Amino acid sequence: MELLVALIVGVLTAGGIYLVLRFRTFPVILGMSLLTYAVNVFLFSSGRLTIGAPPILSDDVTLYTDPLPQALVLTAIVISFGMTAVAVMIALGAYLGSDDDRIDDTPQDREGTS
Amino acid sequence: MTLFLIVALPFLGALLPGVMNGAGRAATAAVTFIVTLAAFIGLLSNLPAIWAGEVVTARLSWMPLLGLDANFMLDGLGFFFALLILGIGLLIIAYARHYLSRDDNAGQFFTYLLLFQGAMVGIVLSDNILLLLIFWEMTSLSSFLLIGFWKHLPEGRQGARMALTVTGGGGLALIGGMLILGNIAGSYDLSVILSEREAIQASPLYLPALLLILLGCFTKSAQFPFHFWLPHAMAAPTPVSAYLHSATMVKAGIFLMARLWPVLAGTPEWFVIVTTAGLVTMVLGALIALFKNDLKALLAFSTVSHLGLITMLLGTGTAFGAMAAVFHILNHATFKAALFMSAGIVDHEAHTRDIRRLGGLRRLMPVTFVIATLAALSMAGIPFLNGFLSKEMMLEETTHTVLFGLDWLAPALATFGALLSAAYSFRFIGHTFLGPVRDDYPARPHDPGPGLWVPPAILVTLFIVIGCAPFLAEPFVKLVTAALLGDAAEVPYAYLAIWHGLVPALFLSITALVGGMILFLAYAPLSRLWETAPRPEAKSIFDRVIAASVRGASALTHGLHNGAFTRYAAIAILAILVFGAHAWVTGTVGAVTRSVQSAGPIPVIGTLILAAATAGLVILHRNRFLALILIGIVGLMVSIGFVYLSAPDLAMTQFTVEVVTIILLLLALNFLPNRSPVESGVLRRVRDGVLAVAGGVATFTLAYHYMLRDAVATPISEFHLANSYKGGGGTNVVNVILVDFRGFDTYGEIIVLGIAALLIYALTEALLDGPVRRRLLNRIPDQRRSGDMHPMMMVVLTRVIMPVVLLVGFYIFLRGHNEPGGGFIAGLIVSIGVVMQYMASGFAWTSARLRYPYHGIIGAGVLIAGFTGIGAWFVGKPFLSTAFTYVRIPPFAEFEIATAMGFDLGVLLCVVGAVMLSLESFSRLARRADTQDSDHPMDIDPSRGEDAGQQGGTA
């Protein structure tokens, strides 16, 4: 089980990094989403894996999984939505403003700034 | 008056002139004067205590963990400087009221002046050196504003920038030096530092601290080689020059050297650096001053020279030298301020400060002539004026000073400096006031009104009194000297007098005066010689240094920050990988303490689906719609994984967030191109692939190793599990952590979420206001629109299930404390319910039924959560403590009421508001673009007539 979760983290990270290094805004946003999943799963796994022991207290159960990473990841998921939305908005604004969804400045842009 | 008030008065008062700017020059000057006078009287009210040898303190703990406290201390030295700052300040304000013209913004000027005054008083009264540094920086900033007060003059702006660069740079060095000093002494309080002389001088960090502090002092007090900024700062209005550049700001460096004298002075390093710098500055400044034709430039360089003299005296490290320094500070402040004011009067009346165009003003401006002449003679060191007394003490001190093993060097240089000083003083008088009356002055000079000449006249009276009856000043000078010396040395027995007998200093003094007169008489040939001699121009060197730094900085910035995001990302990833690999190689890996849990076929299949979806996403990412579907699968598999691994709350959150994220991305794709073109070459893709695989392997290894080992310390979750029910009243530990144990974190996070949504809203507004708006209006959709925009089935279905969705949301919310659920998840569910209405029935229909704006909902959420937390204060508990009880209202079963519910309600509202505001902003872009809203929520509505249906269908 641990191997599978670690694999998931690795695969998501690899996919995320590759997409983040693309040239257009949309794949970069997708890549950031993948990295978000990877980070969340990794954080979650820091509570160690437990199957069938949710942290819902009950009188006849003594084994619970670690609830703290879950609480942290829960808010992280919601915040990541906000982050994605802002990134998408910026990407969209840039595209609508210049009719170009390249993520790097073109050499002309760079001329303009220097 | 308490020291807090003395320091605070100028700052508080600084508001007044600015606010009453409309009331005119006289009113703003009057209010500035009154404020300063109040502070001055407040200072004097402490005189009896100071006179009795007490140290007045005022302490306020501010940030004790940083060692930064608002501690003030007033002893003889601080009193002396504060007296100069406020006393001369009063005269300057009166002078400035008449000096400023109608076009000058007097309110602004006096506001800056008071800010500067407050900062200066702060420096001299601070007990805490961190506080002192803050005031120090404030003087640099406020003097920048004052020097550049005439913004229309390029010299003013350049001079202000140069002053700020030099003194600000020195200020940075000073911060370093003071922090080292505080570290050695173990306290940032001056009173403690001053008692740690042995520890500080024995410390190996003494030399670096000394160098850094001296760098700060020398830049501020214009010591060689940092003397060049002061003359350029003379572009300021004359009251500023008289105030900042003779009496106060340039004395700040001197003050600090004097303040730290007991701990820093007396070592060979101190002696060599400070004495040498002082002597060089003294001679060089005087030499340049002699050949300056601008009255203010002449005075500026003479100030540089006199500051060098004081520095040199402090550098000798003897008690007598310190006393001479104190006395000369007093004398210099009085005669130099009077000289600047006289130069200002000449400039004001004759409209020029160029000595070559002046001369013969003696008959035209007799009052100014008397004032300026007396002040200049004092500067030259003529007996019966105060300059003579301290100059003789200085010469006396140098005769005992052995520099570089040569006993004649210091006296010779000092005498030469004094000689030059006498020469330029004579020139100031001779070439401005004496000689024949000319007929080509730019304006007809005449004596000004008393407003301009009374302030310098008061100073002149003061120094004549001191000059004739030095014993009057002696107790005060000895008091200040005692405070300066601290425990390091005894106050010297020597007394201040005009006649000390036929001592060597007297002969040196006579030599200087006679030599000065000869130089003055031989000025014309000397001047020609000076003009032909090559000499470095400080300003052009400074400008070249600045230009080179700017080039270097921009080359570095543009080299690193070239606008290529992918490059930054690649560098960042590579750096993380390298550091991680380094940690991995050099660190040790603990033994495995947990066994691997076996996984059945279902988790394996799930993992494979996830991996396949990710791989497919990477390979097919150019087709953006397909990529969206694939990332949806990834999110879904992650949610299922959470369910399987005992995290139902996470699964529900991930699942609902997934839905809104996909809707969001779909809305964005409405505008963005549907395909990503191929732009990267094979090499590039291989490079990225290698980076990606390396990153994946790294996180895989890290996660795997991590999961097979127990935590090194007992997780704090033990506490959460044990106290969730007892203390928080809930059995869903995750929810109790969110709303109770870590409620403050959650509170911060919902605020961040709200801010993100507001940011999106603001960006949308900006886009819709700008040129994008036109582009959107003219945009032709690149895909065929759906023929049936509002399908009847969907409209009916979403409306029918809306109450059900809300009920589910309510249920999830209520049970959240004990079962999986809670505010976050309920908020997302409610949002999805509302979004469905938008999608099915259209933007206009839904907006029309919206009673509260989404910003309001975010705000209400944050407020409700905040007030729930504050409620705990009323029962004496800390912020966000929860209370709960169980009630039973028949016929329902017993249920729990917890204050945490109020907090969770805030979370719910915030989530709903944030999600909806984001999505709504995106739809508003879309609405602007191409959609003509249907008048009817359903395109095909059986209840409408056939025609209406047709019409709606084509809309």
PDB file of C-alpha atoms in Angstrom, chain B residues 385-577:
ATOM      1  CA  LEU B 385      34.787  85.543  20.179  1.00  0.00           C
ATOM      2  CA  ASN B 386      33.987  81.962  21.098  1.00  0.00           C
ATOM      3  CA  GLY B 387      35.696  80.400  18.075  1.00  0.00           C
ATOM      4  CA  PHE B 388      39.022  81.544  19.446  1.00  0.00           C
ATOM      5  CA  LEU B 389      38.567  79.671  22.718  1.00  0.00           C
ATOM      6  CA  SER B 390      37.803  76.258  21.314  1.00  0.00           C
ATOM      7  CA  LYS B 391      40.352  76.648  18.543  1.00  0.00           C
ATOM      8  CA  GLU B 392      43.039  77.310  21.073  1.00  0.00           C
ATOM      9  CA  MET B 393      41.960  74.290  23.095  1.00  0.00           C
ATOM     10  CA  MET B 394      42.154  72.253  19.915  1.00  0.00           C
ATOM     11  CA  LEU B 395      45.687  73.446  19.172  1.00  0.00           C
ATOM     12  CA  GLU B 396      46.651  72.781  22.769  1.00  0.00           C
ATOM     13  CA  GLU B 397      45.345  69.231  22.454  1.00  0.00           C
ATOM     14  CA  THR B 398      47.254  68.583  19.230  1.00  0.00           C
ATOM     15  CA  THR B 399      50.530  69.566  20.806  1.00  0.00           C
ATOM     16  CA  HIS B 400      50.120  66.490  23.028  1.00  0.00           C
ATOM     17  CA  THR B 401      49.056  64.248  20.165  1.00  0.00           C
ATOM     18  CA  VAL B 402      51.621  61.965  18.570  1.00  0.00           C
ATOM     19  CA  LEU B 403      50.348  60.684  15.251  1.00  0.00           C
ATOM     20  CA  PHE B 404      52.219  57.907  13.427  1.00  0.00           C
ATOM     21  CA  GLY B 405      55.070  58.408  15.864  1.00  0.00           C
ATOM     22  CA  LEU B 406      55.589  62.009  14.740  1.00  0.00           C
ATOM     23  CA  ASP B 407      54.956  64.609  17.419  1.00  0.00           C
ATOM     24  CA  TRP B 408      54.965  67.542  14.984  1.00  0.00           C
ATOM     25  CA  LEU B 409      52.463  66.104  12.477  1.00  0.00           C
ATOM     26  CA  ALA B 410      49.203  66.737  14.285  1.00  0.00           C
ATOM     27  CA  PRO B 411      50.032  70.290  15.448  1.00  0.00           C
ATOM     28  CA  ALA B 412      51.358  71.211  12.009  1.00  0.00           C
ATOM     29  CA  LEU B 413      48.303  69.954  10.178  1.00  0.00           C
ATOM     30  CA  ALA B 414      45.952  71.469  12.719  1.00  0.00           C
ATOM     31  CA  THR B 415      47.686  74.829  12.488  1.00  0.00           C
ATOM     32  CA  PHE B 416      47.588  74.661   8.716  1.00  0.00           C
ATOM     33  CA  GLY B 417      43.860  73.919   8.877  1.00  0.00           C
ATOM     34  CA  ALA B 418      43.311  76.797  11.257  1.00  0.00           C
ATOM     35  CA  LEU B 419      45.330  79.031   8.966  1.00  0.00           C
ATOM     36  CA  LEU B 420      43.168  78.126   5.980  1.00  0.00           C
ATOM     37  CA  SER B 421      40.108  78.579   8.133  1.00  0.00           C
ATOM     38  CA  ALA B 422      41.195  82.107   9.020  1.00  0.00           C
ATOM     39  CA  ALA B 423      41.904  82.786   5.327  1.00  0.00           C
ATOM     40  CA  TYR B 424      38.476  81.786   4.065  1.00  0.00           C
ATOM     41  CA  SER B 425      36.800  83.631   6.931  1.00  0.00           C
ATOM     42  CA  PHE B 426      38.649  86.795   5.910  1.00  0.00           C
ATOM     43  CA  ARG B 427      37.704  86.153   2.321  1.00  0.00           C
ATOM     44  CA  PHE B 428      34.047  85.733   3.281  1.00  0.00           C
ATOM     45  CA  ILE B 429      34.119  89.172   4.886  1.00  0.00           C
ATOM     46  CA  GLY B 430      36.492  90.883   2.488  1.00  0.00           C
ATOM     47  CA  HIS B 431      35.062  89.806  -0.838  1.00  0.00           C
ATOM     48  CA  THR B 432      31.420  90.083   0.145  1.00  0.00           C
ATOM     49  CA  PHE B 433      31.166  93.149   2.292  1.00  0.00           C
ATOM     50  CA  LEU B 434      34.347  95.168   1.928  1.00  0.00           C
ATOM     51  CA  GLY B 435      35.638  96.823  -1.158  1.00  0.00           C
ATOM     52  CA  PRO B 436      33.931  99.365  -3.381  1.00  0.00           C
ATOM     53  CA  VAL B 437      30.190  99.413  -3.904  1.00  0.00           C
ATOM     54  CA  ARG B 438      29.325  97.996  -7.302  1.00  0.00           C
ATOM     55  CA  ASP B 439      26.531  98.887  -9.622  1.00  0.00           C
ATOM     56  CA  ASP B 440      25.947  95.519 -11.267  1.00  0.00           C
ATOM     57  CA  TYR B 441      24.254  93.477  -8.514  1.00  0.00           C
ATOM     58  CA  PRO B 442      21.393  91.357  -9.900  1.00  0.00           C
ATOM     59  CA  ALA B 443      19.116  93.133  -7.428  1.00  0.00           C
ATOM     60  CA  ARG B 444      19.521  96.233  -5.334  1.00  0.00           C
ATOM     61  CA  PRO B 445      20.734  94.892  -1.967  1.00  0.00           C
ATOM     62  CA  HIS B 446      19.456  96.391   1.252  1.00  0.00           C
ATOM     63  CA  ASP B 447      19.039  95.172   4.792  1.00  0.00           C
ATOM     64  CA  PRO B 448      16.083  92.852   5.215  1.00  0.00           C
ATOM     65  CA  GLY B 449      13.317  93.223   7.772  1.00  0.00           C
ATOM     66  CA  PRO B 450      14.012  92.139  11.354  1.00  0.00           C
ATOM     67  CA  GLY B 451      12.416  88.721  10.676  1.00  0.00           C
ATOM     68  CA  LEU B 452      15.549  87.684   8.828  1.00  0.00           C
ATOM     69  CA  TRP B 453      18.268  89.371  10.873  1.00  0.00           C
ATOM     70  CA  VAL B 454      17.008  88.910  14.443  1.00  0.00           C
ATOM     71  CA  PRO B 455      17.578  85.121  14.541  1.00  0.00           C
ATOM     72  CA  PRO B 456      21.266  85.361  13.557  1.00  0.00           C
ATOM     73  CA  ALA B 457      21.669  88.410  15.798  1.00  0.00           C
ATOM     74  CA  ILE B 458      20.544  86.335  18.774  1.00  0.00           C
ATOM     75  CA  LEU B 459      23.228  83.785  17.949  1.00  0.00           C
ATOM     76  CA  VAL B 460      25.841  86.527  17.591  1.00  0.00           C
ATOM     77  CA  THR B 461      24.971  87.890  21.029  1.00  0.00           C
ATOM     78  CA  LEU B 462      25.279  84.409  22.422  1.00  0.00           C
ATOM     79  CA  PHE B 463      28.748  83.787  21.085  1.00  0.00           C
ATOM     80  CA  ILE B 464      30.057  87.201  22.040  1.00  0.00           C
ATOM     81  CA  VAL B 465      28.936  86.509  25.599  1.00  0.00           C
ATOM     82  CA  ILE B 466      30.651  83.146  25.578  1.00  0.00           C
ATOM     83  CA  GLY B 467      33.701  84.649  23.912  1.00  0.00           C
ATOM     84  CA  CYS B 468      34.110  87.390  26.491  1.00  0.00           C
ATOM     85  CA  ALA B 469      33.048  85.476  29.552  1.00  0.00           C
ATOM     86  CA  PRO B 470      33.852  81.824  28.944  1.00  0.00           C
ATOM     87  CA  PHE B 471      33.478  81.028  32.646  1.00  0.00           C
ATOM     88  CA  LEU B 472      29.713  81.376  32.129  1.00  0.00           C
ATOM     89  CA  ALA B 473      29.707  78.441  29.740  1.00  0.00           C
ATOM     90  CA  GLU B 474      32.227  76.415  31.715  1.00  0.00           C
ATOM     91  CA  PRO B 475      29.861  74.596  34.117  1.00  0.00           C
ATOM     92  CA  PHE B 476      27.612  73.607  31.253  1.00  0.00           C
ATOM     93  CA  VAL B 477      30.477  72.409  29.083  1.00  0.00           C
ATOM     94  CA  LYS B 478      31.871  70.417  31.993  1.00  0.00           C
ATOM     95  CA  LEU B 479      28.454  68.908  32.660  1.00  0.00           C
ATOM     96  CA  VAL B 480      28.162  67.756  29.058  1.00  0.00           C
ATOM     97  CA  THR B 481      31.744  66.512  29.053  1.00  0.00           C
ATOM     98  CA  ALA B 482      31.070  64.498  32.190  1.00  0.00           C
ATOM     99  CA  ALA B 483      28.115  62.852  30.514  1.00  0.00           C
ATOM    100  CA  LEU B 484      30.200  62.188  27.394  1.00  0.00           C
ATOM    101  CA  LEU B 485      33.062  60.645  29.321  1.00  0.00           C
ATOM    102  CA  GLY B 486      30.841  58.471  31.480  1.00  0.00           C
ATOM    103  CA  ASP B 487      32.938  56.260  33.735  1.00  0.00           C
ATOM    104  CA  ALA B 488      35.762  56.073  31.210  1.00  0.00           C
ATOM    105  CA  ALA B 489      37.648  59.166  32.330  1.00  0.00           C
ATOM    106  CA  GLU B 490      37.617  62.064  34.778  1.00  0.00           C
ATOM    107  CA  VAL B 491      36.481  65.506  33.677  1.00  0.00           C
ATOM    108  CA  PRO B 492      39.682  67.506  33.127  1.00  0.00           C
ATOM    109  CA  TYR B 493      40.598  70.143  35.637  1.00  0.00           C
ATOM    110  CA  ALA B 494      41.401  72.717  32.955  1.00  0.00           C
ATOM    111  CA  TYR B 495      39.140  75.714  32.767  1.00  0.00           C
ATOM    112  CA  LEU B 496      37.842  77.781  29.897  1.00  0.00           C
ATOM    113  CA  ALA B 497      39.592  81.124  29.690  1.00  0.00           C
ATOM    114  CA  ILE B 498      40.778  83.673  27.172  1.00  0.00           C
ATOM    115  CA  TRP B 499      44.295  83.939  28.549  1.00  0.00           C
ATOM    116  CA  HIS B 500      46.227  80.802  29.381  1.00  0.00           C
ATOM    117  CA  GLY B 501      49.635  82.436  29.441  1.00  0.00           C
ATOM    118  CA  LEU B 502      52.348  82.081  26.836  1.00  0.00           C
ATOM    119  CA  VAL B 503      51.552  78.468  25.986  1.00  0.00           C
ATOM    120  CA  PRO B 504      52.523  76.858  22.653  1.00  0.00           C
ATOM    121  CA  ALA B 505      48.880  76.938  21.529  1.00  0.00           C
ATOM    122  CA  LEU B 506      48.928  80.720  21.651  1.00  0.00           C
ATOM    123  CA  PHE B 507      51.832  80.905  19.236  1.00  0.00           C
ATOM    124  CA  LEU B 508      50.192  78.402  16.930  1.00  0.00           C
ATOM    125  CA  SER B 509      47.018  80.457  17.047  1.00  0.00           C
ATOM    126  CA  ILE B 510      48.889  83.650  16.184  1.00  0.00           C
ATOM    127  CA  THR B 511      50.675  81.834  13.352  1.00  0.00           C
ATOM    128  CA  ALA B 512      47.319  80.705  11.979  1.00  0.00           C
ATOM    129  CA  LEU B 513      45.822  84.195  12.078  1.00  0.00           C
ATOM    130  CA  VAL B 514      48.822  85.920  10.526  1.00  0.00           C
ATOM    131  CA  GLY B 515      49.212  83.192   7.913  1.00  0.00           C
ATOM    132  CA  GLY B 516      45.508  83.376   7.140  1.00  0.00           C
ATOM    133  CA  MET B 517      45.780  87.106   6.562  1.00  0.00           C
ATOM    134  CA  ILE B 518      48.751  86.626   4.245  1.00  0.00           C
ATOM    135  CA  LEU B 519      46.882  83.983   2.272  1.00  0.00           C
ATOM    136  CA  PHE B 520      43.894  86.287   1.972  1.00  0.00           C
ATOM    137  CA  LEU B 521      46.048  89.122   0.700  1.00  0.00           C
ATOM    138  CA  ALA B 522      47.687  86.790  -1.796  1.00  0.00           C
ATOM    139  CA  TYR B 523      44.367  85.331  -2.855  1.00  0.00           C
ATOM    140  CA  ALA B 524      44.341  86.394  -6.513  1.00  0.00           C
ATOM    141  CA  PRO B 525      47.543  84.594  -7.620  1.00  0.00           C
ATOM    142  CA  LEU B 526      46.751  81.603  -5.430  1.00  0.00           C
ATOM    143  CA  SER B 527      43.324  81.336  -6.987  1.00  0.00           C
ATOM    144  CA  ARG B 528      44.792  81.251 -10.492  1.00  0.00           C
ATOM    145  CA  LEU B 529      47.154  78.530  -9.367  1.00  0.00           C
ATOM    146  CA  TRP B 530      44.253  76.542  -7.891  1.00  0.00           C
ATOM    147  CA  GLU B 531      42.234  76.851 -11.066  1.00  0.00           C
ATOM    148  CA  THR B 532      45.027  75.386 -13.164  1.00  0.00           C
ATOM    149  CA  ALA B 533      45.856  72.585 -10.724  1.00  0.00           C
ATOM    150  CA  PRO B 534      44.251  69.252 -11.596  1.00  0.00           C
ATOM    151  CA  ARG B 535      41.892  67.925  -8.945  1.00  0.00           C
ATOM    152  CA  PRO B 536      39.326  65.154  -8.874  1.00  0.00           C
ATOM    153  CA  GLU B 537      35.716  66.215  -9.123  1.00  0.00           C
ATOM    154  CA  ALA B 538      33.785  64.226  -6.512  1.00  0.00           C
ATOM    155  CA  LYS B 539      30.438  64.557  -8.214  1.00  0.00           C
ATOM    156  CA  SER B 540      31.513  63.097 -11.518  1.00  0.00           C
ATOM    157  CA  ILE B 541      33.231  60.218  -9.736  1.00  0.00           C
ATOM    158  CA  PHE B 542      30.089  59.645  -7.723  1.00  0.00           C
ATOM    159  CA  ASP B 543      27.952  59.774 -10.848  1.00  0.00           C
ATOM    160  CA  ARG B 544      30.196  57.296 -12.610  1.00  0.00           C
ATOM    161  CA  VAL B 545      30.097  54.929  -9.635  1.00  0.00           C
ATOM    162  CA  ILE B 546      26.309  55.145  -9.532  1.00  0.00           C
ATOM    163  CA  ALA B 547      26.007  54.618 -13.283  1.00  0.00           C
ATOM    164  CA  ALA B 548      28.289  51.594 -13.100  1.00  0.00           C
ATOM    165  CA  SER B 549      26.288  50.125 -10.218  1.00  0.00           C
ATOM    166  CA  VAL B 550      23.058  50.640 -12.108  1.00  0.00           C
ATOM    167  CA  ARG B 551      24.516  48.948 -15.173  1.00  0.00           C
ATOM    168  CA  GLY B 552      25.767  46.055 -13.079  1.00  0.00           C
ATOM    169  CA  ALA B 553      22.470  45.683 -11.276  1.00  0.00           C
ATOM    170  CA  SER B 554      20.384  45.781 -14.407  1.00  0.00           C
ATOM    171  CA  ALA B 555      22.688  43.359 -16.187  1.00  0.00           C
ATOM    172  CA  LEU B 556      22.328  40.969 -13.255  1.00  0.00           C
ATOM    173  CA  THR B 557      18.564  41.448 -13.024  1.00  0.00           C
ATOM    174  CA  HIS B 558      17.939  41.073 -16.719  1.00  0.00           C
ATOM    175  CA  GLY B 559      20.308  38.179 -16.904  1.00  0.00           C
ATOM    176  CA  LEU B 560      18.505  36.296 -14.176  1.00  0.00           C
ATOM    177  CA  HIS B 561      15.038  37.659 -14.698  1.00  0.00           C
ATOM    178  CA  ASN B 562      14.646  37.643 -18.438  1.00  0.00           C
ATOM    179  CA  GLY B 563      10.903  37.152 -18.537  1.00  0.00           C
ATOM    180  CA  ALA B 564      11.054  33.447 -19.364  1.00  0.00           C
ATOM    181  CA  PHE B 565       8.860  31.777 -16.783  1.00  0.00           C
ATOM    182  CA  THR B 566       9.766  28.293 -17.934  1.00  0.00           C
ATOM    183  CA  ARG B 567      13.374  29.114 -17.277  1.00  0.00           C
ATOM    184  CA  TYR B 568      12.681  30.238 -13.724  1.00  0.00           C
ATOM    185  CA  ALA B 569      10.599  27.135 -13.123  1.00  0.00           C
ATOM    186  CA  ALA B 570      13.311  24.862 -14.511  1.00  0.00           C
ATOM    187  CA  ILE B 571      16.001  26.553 -12.419  1.00  0.00           C
ATOM    188  CA  ALA B 572      13.856  26.361  -9.296  1.00  0.00           C
ATOM    189  CA  ILE B 573      13.080  22.689  -9.810  1.00  0.00           C
ATOM    190  CA  LEU B 574      16.694  21.891 -10.534  1.00  0.00           C
ATOM    191  CA  ALA B 575      17.819  23.768  -7.434  1.00  0.00           C
ATOM    192  CA  ILE B 576      15.317  21.919  -5.236  1.00  0.00           C
ATOM    193  CA  LEU B 577      16.468  18.622  -6.701  1.00  0.00           C
TER     194      LEU B 577
END
